[in-house]
Amino acid sequence: MSNFINHFEHEKDFDAFKLLKNLRDNLNDDGSLIIIEPGSEFECISFKKIRNKLVNEGIYNIFSPCIPIWEDRDKINCACFSTYIMEVKKPELIEFLLSKGLKKFKNREHVAYNYTVLRKDGLYKYRIERNKQSFLQ
């Protein structure tokens, strides 16, 4: 799912936490819920706060990204602003609109986003090694 926190996409009384909590019952035991949100500061911080609450209340565990990789993940408190940037080819529609005068994406060569992969089975992308010198996939 994507753009469900974006405040332009829904009414003010929309409860993203409640939606994600209720989706858990529809997820297979070994299934994943992948969420991608825009890379703006507002969405990033809101997204991480919801993710933290879902994990801290035991509804899901974070499969990825692997933060913090060297610690147990029973409590997640990070709500900092951070994004991932990926080079993507602009869709043909955007190129067409740019040729007609659209200015919004004119100088944007990268797309910033935040993501998480949530699970309910406790599986993590990496297993923590107690010697803290390495981690295993």
Backbone as ProteinMPNN parsed JSONL, in Angstrom:
{"seq_chain_A": "MSNFINHFEHEKDFDAFKLLKNLRDNLNDDGSLIIIEPGSEFECISFKKIRNKLVNEGIYNIFSPCIPIWEDRDKINCACFSTYIMEVKKPELIEFLLSKGLKKFKNREHVAYNYTVLRKDGLYKYRIERNKQSFLQ", "coords_chain_A": {"N_chain_A": [[0.842, -1.167, 0.0], [0.354, 2.318, -0.495], [0.803, 5.846, 0.093], [-1.149, 6.238, 2.116], [-1.004, 7.711, 4.414], [-0.731, 10.253, 3.573], [-1.969, 13.427, 3.852], [-3.514, 14.662, 1.956], [-4.971, 12.741, 0.757], [-7.188, 11.752, 2.115], [-9.895, 12.144, 4.522], [-9.812, 14.205, 7.519], [-10.456, 12.71, 9.794], [-9.537, 10.189, 9.36], [-8.033, 7.16, 10.382], [-5.072, 5.906, 10.371], [-3.556, 4.118, 11.902], [-5.519, 2.437, 13.026], [-6.575, 1.278, 10.692], [-4.32, -0.202, 9.758], [-3.924, -1.886, 11.936], [-6.3, -3.399, 11.867], [-5.955, -4.667, 9.409], [-4.212, -6.692, 9.957], [-5.54, -9.065, 10.642], [-6.278, -10.021, 8.175], [-3.987, -10.77, 6.973], [-1.866, -13.36, 5.881], [-0.272, -15.831, 7.973], [2.444, -15.996, 7.35], [2.729, -13.812, 5.777], [3.442, -10.518, 4.357], [3.191, -7.036, 4.981], [3.615, -4.386, 3.017], [4.563, -1.1, 3.029], [4.691, 2.011, 1.49], [5.589, 5.338, 1.531], [5.425, 8.872, 0.72], [8.438, 10.877, 0.632], [8.421, 13.198, 2.232], [8.953, 15.391, 5.058], [6.793, 15.607, 6.903], [5.11, 13.329, 6.297], [6.983, 11.311, 6.709], [7.691, 11.404, 9.48], [5.157, 11.08, 10.671], [4.494, 8.556, 9.648], [6.513, 6.914, 10.797], [5.862, 7.149, 13.503], [3.381, 5.86, 13.628], [4.166, 3.308, 12.748], [5.926, 2.655, 14.869], [4.118, 2.481, 17.018], [2.511, 0.326, 16.201], [4.383, -1.764, 16.311], [5.328, -1.596, 18.953], [3.037, -2.205, 20.37], [2.794, -4.842, 19.805], [1.487, -5.733, 17.526], [2.536, -6.002, 14.95], [5.763, -7.016, 13.63], [8.822, -5.477, 12.614], [10.099, -6.296, 9.575], [11.772, -5.167, 7.677], [12.929, -1.825, 7.02], [16.143, -2.634, 8.501], [16.304, -1.625, 11.371], [16.822, -0.998, 14.798], [19.791, -2.585, 13.902], [21.538, -3.886, 15.61], [20.293, -4.377, 17.987], [17.759, -5.716, 20.209], [14.375, -5.815, 19.077], [12.008, -5.128, 20.416], [10.938, -2.752, 21.325], [10.439, 0.164, 19.557], [11.565, 3.356, 18.925], [12.292, 5.312, 17.143], [11.603, 8.236, 15.398], [12.615, 9.92, 13.557], [13.397, 12.174, 10.836], [13.924, 10.803, 7.796], [14.791, 9.626, 4.556], [14.631, 7.463, 1.681], [16.271, 7.444, -1.389], [15.737, 6.996, -4.785], [16.814, 6.416, -8.052], [14.773, 6.849, -10.772], [13.24, 6.346, -13.931], [11.447, 8.916, -15.404], [7.927, 8.749, -15.665], [6.203, 8.387, -18.809], [3.944, 9.976, -19.011], [4.485, 12.09, -17.226], [6.729, 13.188, -18.508], [5.46, 14.064, -20.859], [3.666, 15.968, -19.777], [5.541, 17.756, -18.723], [6.652, 18.698, -21.078], [4.559, 20.219, -21.882], [4.525, 22.288, -20.145], [4.365, 21.779, -17.387], [5.673, 22.333, -14.182], [6.251, 21.234, -11.734], [7.731, 18.756, -11.452], [10.022, 19.267, -12.84], [12.837, 19.613, -12.244], [13.378, 17.366, -10.784], [15.059, 14.476, -10.35], [15.126, 12.255, -8.861], [13.235, 10.097, -6.706], [11.999, 10.497, -3.563], [11.306, 8.495, -0.741], [9.693, 6.683, 1.938], [9.708, 3.554, 3.578], [8.399, 0.475, 4.877], [8.447, -2.937, 5.861], [6.173, -4.948, 7.25], [5.434, -7.636, 9.471], [3.665, -10.395, 11.011], [4.677, -12.628, 12.122], [7.075, -12.582, 13.475], [9.413, -12.822, 12.013], [12.55, -11.592, 10.933], [14.6, -9.598, 8.745], [17.31, -9.816, 9.207], [19.067, -11.797, 11.537], [19.915, -11.307, 14.889], [23.16, -11.375, 16.152], [24.61, -12.255, 19.135], [27.261, -11.588, 19.773], [27.742, -9.172, 18.664], [29.454, -8.521, 16.603], [28.863, -9.208, 14.1], [26.196, -9.769, 11.733], [23.62, -11.932, 10.621], [22.062, -12.909, 7.593]], "CA_chain_A": [[0.0, 0.0, 0.0], [1.132, 3.553, -0.512], [0.135, 7.138, 0.226], [-2.32, 6.217, 2.974], [-0.846, 8.732, 5.449], [-0.768, 11.555, 2.899], [-3.155, 14.146, 4.317], [-4.316, 15.088, 0.815], [-5.645, 11.568, 0.212], [-8.32, 11.298, 2.918], [-10.477, 13.098, 5.464], [-9.025, 14.396, 8.74], [-10.757, 11.712, 10.823], [-8.969, 8.898, 8.946], [-7.157, 6.603, 11.404], [-4.163, 4.975, 9.705], [-3.199, 3.068, 12.852], [-6.647, 1.505, 13.113], [-6.615, 0.534, 9.43], [-3.228, -1.182, 9.735], [-4.202, -2.868, 12.988], [-7.362, -4.278, 11.376], [-5.444, -5.455, 8.281], [-3.456, -7.827, 10.481], [-6.375, -10.27, 10.603], [-6.38, -10.474, 6.785], [-2.65, -11.136, 6.511], [-1.445, -14.731, 6.157], [0.711, -15.894, 9.056], [3.79, -15.738, 6.815], [2.601, -12.724, 4.81], [4.069, -9.233, 4.646], [2.5, -5.803, 4.637], [4.641, -3.455, 2.537], [4.014, 0.247, 2.999], [5.586, 3.006, 0.901], [5.036, 6.678, 1.704], [6.255, 9.939, 0.175], [9.609, 11.206, 1.439], [8.379, 14.505, 2.882], [9.188, 15.322, 6.498], [5.527, 15.356, 7.605], [4.716, 11.939, 6.126], [8.007, 10.44, 7.285], [7.569, 11.369, 10.935], [3.856, 10.468, 10.97], [4.618, 7.148, 9.287], [7.329, 6.217, 11.788], [5.13, 7.093, 14.771], [2.384, 4.793, 13.49], [4.934, 2.051, 12.723], [6.399, 2.394, 16.229], [2.976, 2.061, 17.846], [2.139, -1.021, 15.767], [5.396, -2.704, 16.795], [5.39, -1.546, 20.413], [1.844, -2.865, 20.911], [2.871, -6.255, 19.45], [0.598, -6.05, 16.41], [3.436, -6.441, 13.878], [7.188, -6.788, 13.807], [9.429, -4.881, 11.425], [11.015, -7.161, 8.833], [12.724, -4.294, 7.012], [14.391, -1.821, 7.092], [16.712, -3.304, 9.669], [16.732, -0.672, 12.388], [18.276, -0.999, 14.881], [20.24, -3.927, 13.523], [22.333, -4.513, 16.654], [19.563, -4.424, 19.248], [16.45, -6.352, 20.182], [13.424, -4.901, 18.462], [10.697, -5.173, 21.058], [10.475, -1.371, 21.426], [11.006, 1.022, 18.52], [11.273, 4.738, 19.29], [12.776, 6.245, 16.131], [10.634, 9.002, 14.619], [13.406, 10.952, 12.903], [13.126, 12.399, 9.423], [14.903, 10.195, 6.892], [14.163, 9.099, 3.356], [15.436, 6.7, 0.743], [16.163, 8.083, -2.698], [15.968, 6.02, -5.831], [16.736, 6.937, -9.412], [13.768, 6.201, -11.599], [12.92, 7.028, -15.166], [10.172, 9.603, -15.292], [6.877, 8.165, -16.498], [5.955, 9.113, -20.055], [2.93, 10.999, -18.762], [5.164, 13.245, -16.628], [7.523, 13.802, -19.587], [4.521, 14.77, -21.724], [3.196, 17.163, -19.074], [6.67, 18.686, -18.669], [6.777, 19.332, -22.401], [3.43, 21.148, -22.016], [4.666, 23.391, -19.201], [4.332, 21.395, -15.977], [6.931, 22.719, -13.539], [6.407, 20.564, -10.442], [8.753, 17.706, -11.472], [11.014, 19.629, -13.856], [14.224, 19.39, -11.819], [13.439, 16.207, -9.886], [15.554, 13.272, -11.016], [15.019, 11.158, -7.905], [12.002, 10.02, -5.951], [12.272, 10.206, -2.155], [10.2, 7.752, -0.144], [9.917, 5.899, 3.15], [9.031, 2.263, 3.456], [8.611, -0.555, 5.885], [7.82, -4.235, 5.633], [5.683, -5.435, 8.537], [4.992, -9.03, 9.513], [3.119, -10.769, 12.31], [5.252, -13.92, 12.513], [8.343, -12.415, 14.176], [10.561, -12.976, 11.128], [13.33, -10.395, 10.633], [15.493, -9.749, 7.599], [18.581, -10.283, 9.762], [19.031, -12.323, 12.894], [20.913, -10.619, 15.708], [24.191, -12.196, 16.777], [24.895, -11.685, 20.453], [28.619, -11.076, 19.904], [27.672, -7.82, 18.104], [30.492, -8.283, 15.611], [28.336, -9.503, 12.778], [24.8, -10.144, 11.69], [23.392, -12.95, 9.609], [20.834, -12.78, 6.831]], "C_chain_A": [[0.888, 1.23, 0.0], [0.206, 4.755, -0.359], [-1.091, 7.123, 1.131], [-2.204, 7.212, 4.127], [-0.982, 10.131, 4.85], [-2.072, 12.275, 3.224], [-4.006, 14.7, 3.185], [-5.197, 13.955, 0.283], [-6.912, 11.157, 0.958], [-8.819, 12.418, 3.827], [-9.64, 13.143, 6.743], [-9.282, 13.332, 9.807], [-10.263, 10.311, 10.456], [-7.963, 8.429, 9.991], [-6.281, 5.516, 10.781], [-3.766, 3.829, 10.626], [-4.289, 1.998, 12.917], [-6.751, 0.658, 11.849], [-5.551, -0.561, 9.421], [-3.42, -2.266, 10.789], [-5.241, -3.882, 12.508], [-6.914, -5.138, 10.197], [-4.717, -6.706, 8.746], [-4.252, -9.125, 10.383], [-6.515, -10.836, 9.196], [-5.044, -10.944, 6.219], [-2.377, -12.6, 6.845], [-0.388, -14.724, 7.253], [2.124, -15.602, 8.579], [3.761, -14.623, 5.766], [3.296, -11.455, 5.271], [3.148, -8.101, 4.226], [3.58, -4.801, 4.277], [3.986, -2.097, 2.377], [5.082, 1.199, 2.47], [4.887, 4.352, 0.991], [5.962, 7.721, 1.096], [7.363, 10.331, 1.158], [9.592, 12.573, 2.079], [8.533, 14.339, 4.391], [7.908, 14.981, 7.264], [5.136, 13.891, 7.504], [5.71, 10.986, 6.779], [7.825, 10.299, 8.791], [6.246, 10.726, 11.348], [3.901, 8.96, 10.751], [5.384, 6.37, 10.36], [6.631, 6.13, 13.137], [4.075, 5.994, 14.738], [3.071, 3.428, 13.505], [5.397, 1.676, 14.13], [5.278, 1.85, 17.106], [2.54, 0.639, 17.491], [3.1, -2.072, 16.314], [5.387, -2.759, 18.317], [4.176, -2.184, 21.072], [1.765, -4.337, 20.501], [1.964, -6.677, 18.305], [1.398, -6.608, 15.231], [4.867, -6.398, 14.394], [7.72, -6.188, 12.507], [10.373, -5.898, 10.805], [12.127, -6.311, 8.233], [12.172, -2.876, 7.014], [14.875, -2.29, 8.455], [17.209, -2.292, 10.688], [16.137, -1.064, 13.707], [18.795, -2.424, 14.701], [20.958, -4.642, 14.668], [21.59, -4.683, 17.965], [18.295, -5.257, 19.092], [15.421, -5.33, 19.719], [12.054, -4.933, 19.122], [10.111, -3.778, 21.26], [11.209, -0.525, 20.386], [10.598, 2.451, 18.841], [11.702, 5.752, 18.234], [11.611, 6.909, 15.402], [11.358, 10.149, 13.925], [12.995, 11.1, 11.443], [14.253, 11.783, 8.61], [14.154, 9.619, 5.704], [15.152, 8.236, 2.599], [15.228, 7.371, -0.611], [16.554, 7.064, -3.754], [15.871, 6.712, -7.187], [15.707, 6.144, -10.192], [13.581, 7.016, -12.872], [11.551, 7.667, -15.007], [9.145, 8.916, -16.181], [6.625, 9.03, -17.733], [4.915, 10.21, -19.874], [3.56, 12.258, -18.18], [6.005, 13.95, -17.683], [6.626, 14.604, -20.518], [4.056, 16.067, -21.062], [4.3, 18.202, -18.917], [6.827, 19.418, -19.998], [5.663, 20.349, -22.646], [3.459, 22.255, -20.964], [4.579, 23.043, -17.728], [5.678, 21.704, -15.339], [7.247, 21.918, -12.286], [7.565, 19.566, -10.428], [9.93, 18.033, -12.384], [12.445, 19.272, -13.448], [14.394, 18.174, -10.919], [13.863, 14.968, -10.668], [15.427, 12.041, -10.125], [13.679, 11.218, -7.199], [12.359, 9.636, -4.515], [11.057, 9.518, -1.555], [10.649, 7.105, 1.162], [9.194, 4.578, 2.97], [9.243, 1.439, 4.714], [7.924, -1.829, 5.42], [7.47, -4.765, 7.017], [5.236, -6.887, 8.408], [4.385, -9.288, 10.882], [3.712, -12.072, 12.836], [6.603, -13.816, 13.218], [9.576, -12.554, 13.312], [11.217, -11.619, 10.855], [14.224, -10.662, 9.438], [16.851, -10.281, 8.054], [18.354, -10.78, 11.177], [20.167, -11.664, 13.674], [21.879, -11.633, 16.292], [24.609, -11.531, 18.079], [26.317, -11.158, 20.606], [28.774, -9.67, 19.335], [28.806, -7.503, 17.132], [29.995, -8.558, 14.208], [26.849, -9.751, 12.875], [24.618, -11.1, 10.539], [22.079, -12.701, 8.903], [19.964, -13.989, 7.061]], "O_chain_A": [[2.035, 1.182, 0.443], [-0.992, 4.691, -0.638], [-1.998, 7.93, 0.93], [-3.211, 7.53, 4.76], [-1.314, 11.082, 5.558], [-3.154, 11.782, 2.905], [-5.118, 15.165, 3.43], [-6.073, 14.19, -0.55], [-7.644, 10.291, 0.479], [-8.232, 13.499, 3.885], [-8.858, 12.232, 7.015], [-8.413, 13.077, 10.64], [-10.544, 9.35, 11.172], [-7.127, 9.214, 10.439], [-6.689, 4.359, 10.675], [-3.65, 2.688, 10.179], [-4.003, 0.802, 12.866], [-6.989, -0.547, 11.927], [-5.848, -1.715, 9.111], [-3.109, -3.432, 10.549], [-5.081, -5.085, 12.718], [-7.443, -6.233, 10.003], [-4.62, -7.68, 7.999], [-3.687, -10.174, 10.071], [-6.838, -12.013, 9.037], [-4.987, -11.459, 5.103], [-2.628, -13.035, 7.968], [0.311, -13.729, 7.441], [2.92, -15.023, 9.318], [4.681, -14.513, 4.956], [3.689, -11.334, 6.431], [2.42, -8.204, 3.238], [4.375, -4.406, 5.131], [2.981, -1.957, 1.679], [6.222, 1.198, 2.934], [3.736, 4.493, 0.579], [7.162, 7.479, 0.967], [7.23, 10.135, 2.366], [10.652, 13.081, 2.445], [8.272, 13.264, 4.932], [7.937, 14.153, 8.175], [4.855, 13.263, 8.525], [5.314, 9.965, 7.34], [7.809, 9.184, 9.314], [6.215, 9.916, 12.274], [3.406, 8.187, 11.571], [4.953, 5.296, 10.781], [6.79, 5.137, 13.848], [3.899, 5.275, 15.722], [2.621, 2.506, 14.185], [5.278, 0.521, 14.539], [5.465, 0.882, 17.843], [2.234, -0.158, 18.377], [2.674, -3.148, 16.731], [5.432, -3.84, 18.905], [4.265, -2.655, 22.206], [0.783, -5.012, 20.81], [1.701, -7.867, 18.134], [0.98, -7.574, 14.593], [5.15, -5.825, 15.446], [7.136, -6.372, 11.439], [11.342, -6.317, 11.439], [13.296, -6.695, 8.278], [10.948, -2.749, 7.01], [14.119, -2.336, 9.425], [18.417, -2.12, 10.849], [14.969, -1.452, 13.723], [18.267, -3.359, 15.303], [20.988, -5.872, 14.701], [22.187, -5.092, 18.961], [17.818, -5.475, 17.979], [15.578, -4.129, 19.941], [11.04, -4.78, 18.442], [8.891, -3.639, 21.358], [12.439, -0.501, 20.342], [9.411, 2.731, 19.012], [11.49, 6.95, 18.421], [10.741, 6.229, 14.858], [10.788, 11.221, 13.726], [12.317, 10.233, 10.892], [15.406, 12.198, 8.725], [13.013, 9.176, 5.835], [16.357, 8.278, 2.848], [14.123, 7.813, -0.929], [17.562, 6.367, -3.634], [14.955, 7.498, -7.432], [15.768, 4.917, -10.259], [13.748, 8.235, -12.871], [10.61, 7.031, -14.532], [9.449, 8.542, -17.314], [6.809, 10.246, -17.702], [4.998, 11.258, -20.515], [3.218, 13.369, -18.584], [6.002, 15.179, -17.753], [6.988, 15.708, -20.926], [4.046, 17.127, -21.689], [4.029, 19.401, -18.97], [7.104, 20.617, -20.027], [5.79, 21.228, -23.499], [2.537, 23.068, -20.889], [4.708, 23.932, -16.886], [6.719, 21.368, -15.904], [8.387, 21.919, -11.822], [8.322, 19.541, -9.457], [10.75, 17.161, -12.669], [13.183, 18.686, -14.24], [15.467, 17.981, -10.347], [13.132, 14.475, -11.528], [15.603, 10.914, -10.588], [13.063, 12.281, -7.109], [12.948, 8.582, -4.276], [9.918, 9.904, -1.822], [11.843, 7.0, 1.441], [8.178, 4.508, 2.279], [10.156, 1.691, 5.501], [6.942, -1.789, 4.677], [8.348, -5.0, 7.848], [4.727, -7.305, 7.368], [4.567, -8.496, 11.807], [3.293, -12.565, 13.884], [7.217, -14.836, 13.529], [10.69, -12.419, 13.816], [10.537, -10.63, 10.583], [14.567, -11.809, 9.15], [17.467, -11.098, 7.368], [17.537, -10.232, 11.917], [21.265, -11.491, 13.145], [21.459, -12.639, 16.864], [24.93, -10.343, 18.09], [26.563, -10.344, 21.497], [29.821, -9.045, 19.504], [29.086, -6.333, 16.869], [30.642, -8.179, 13.232], [26.306, -9.924, 13.966], [25.389, -11.076, 9.58], [21.091, -12.324, 9.534], [18.871, -14.078, 6.503]]}, "name": "protein", "num_of_chains": 1, "seq": "MSNFINHFEHEKDFDAFKLLKNLRDNLNDDGSLIIIEPGSEFECISFKKIRNKLVNEGIYNIFSPCIPIWEDRDKINCACFSTYIMEVKKPELIEFLLSKGLKKFKNREHVAYNYTVLRKDGLYKYRIERNKQSFLQ"}
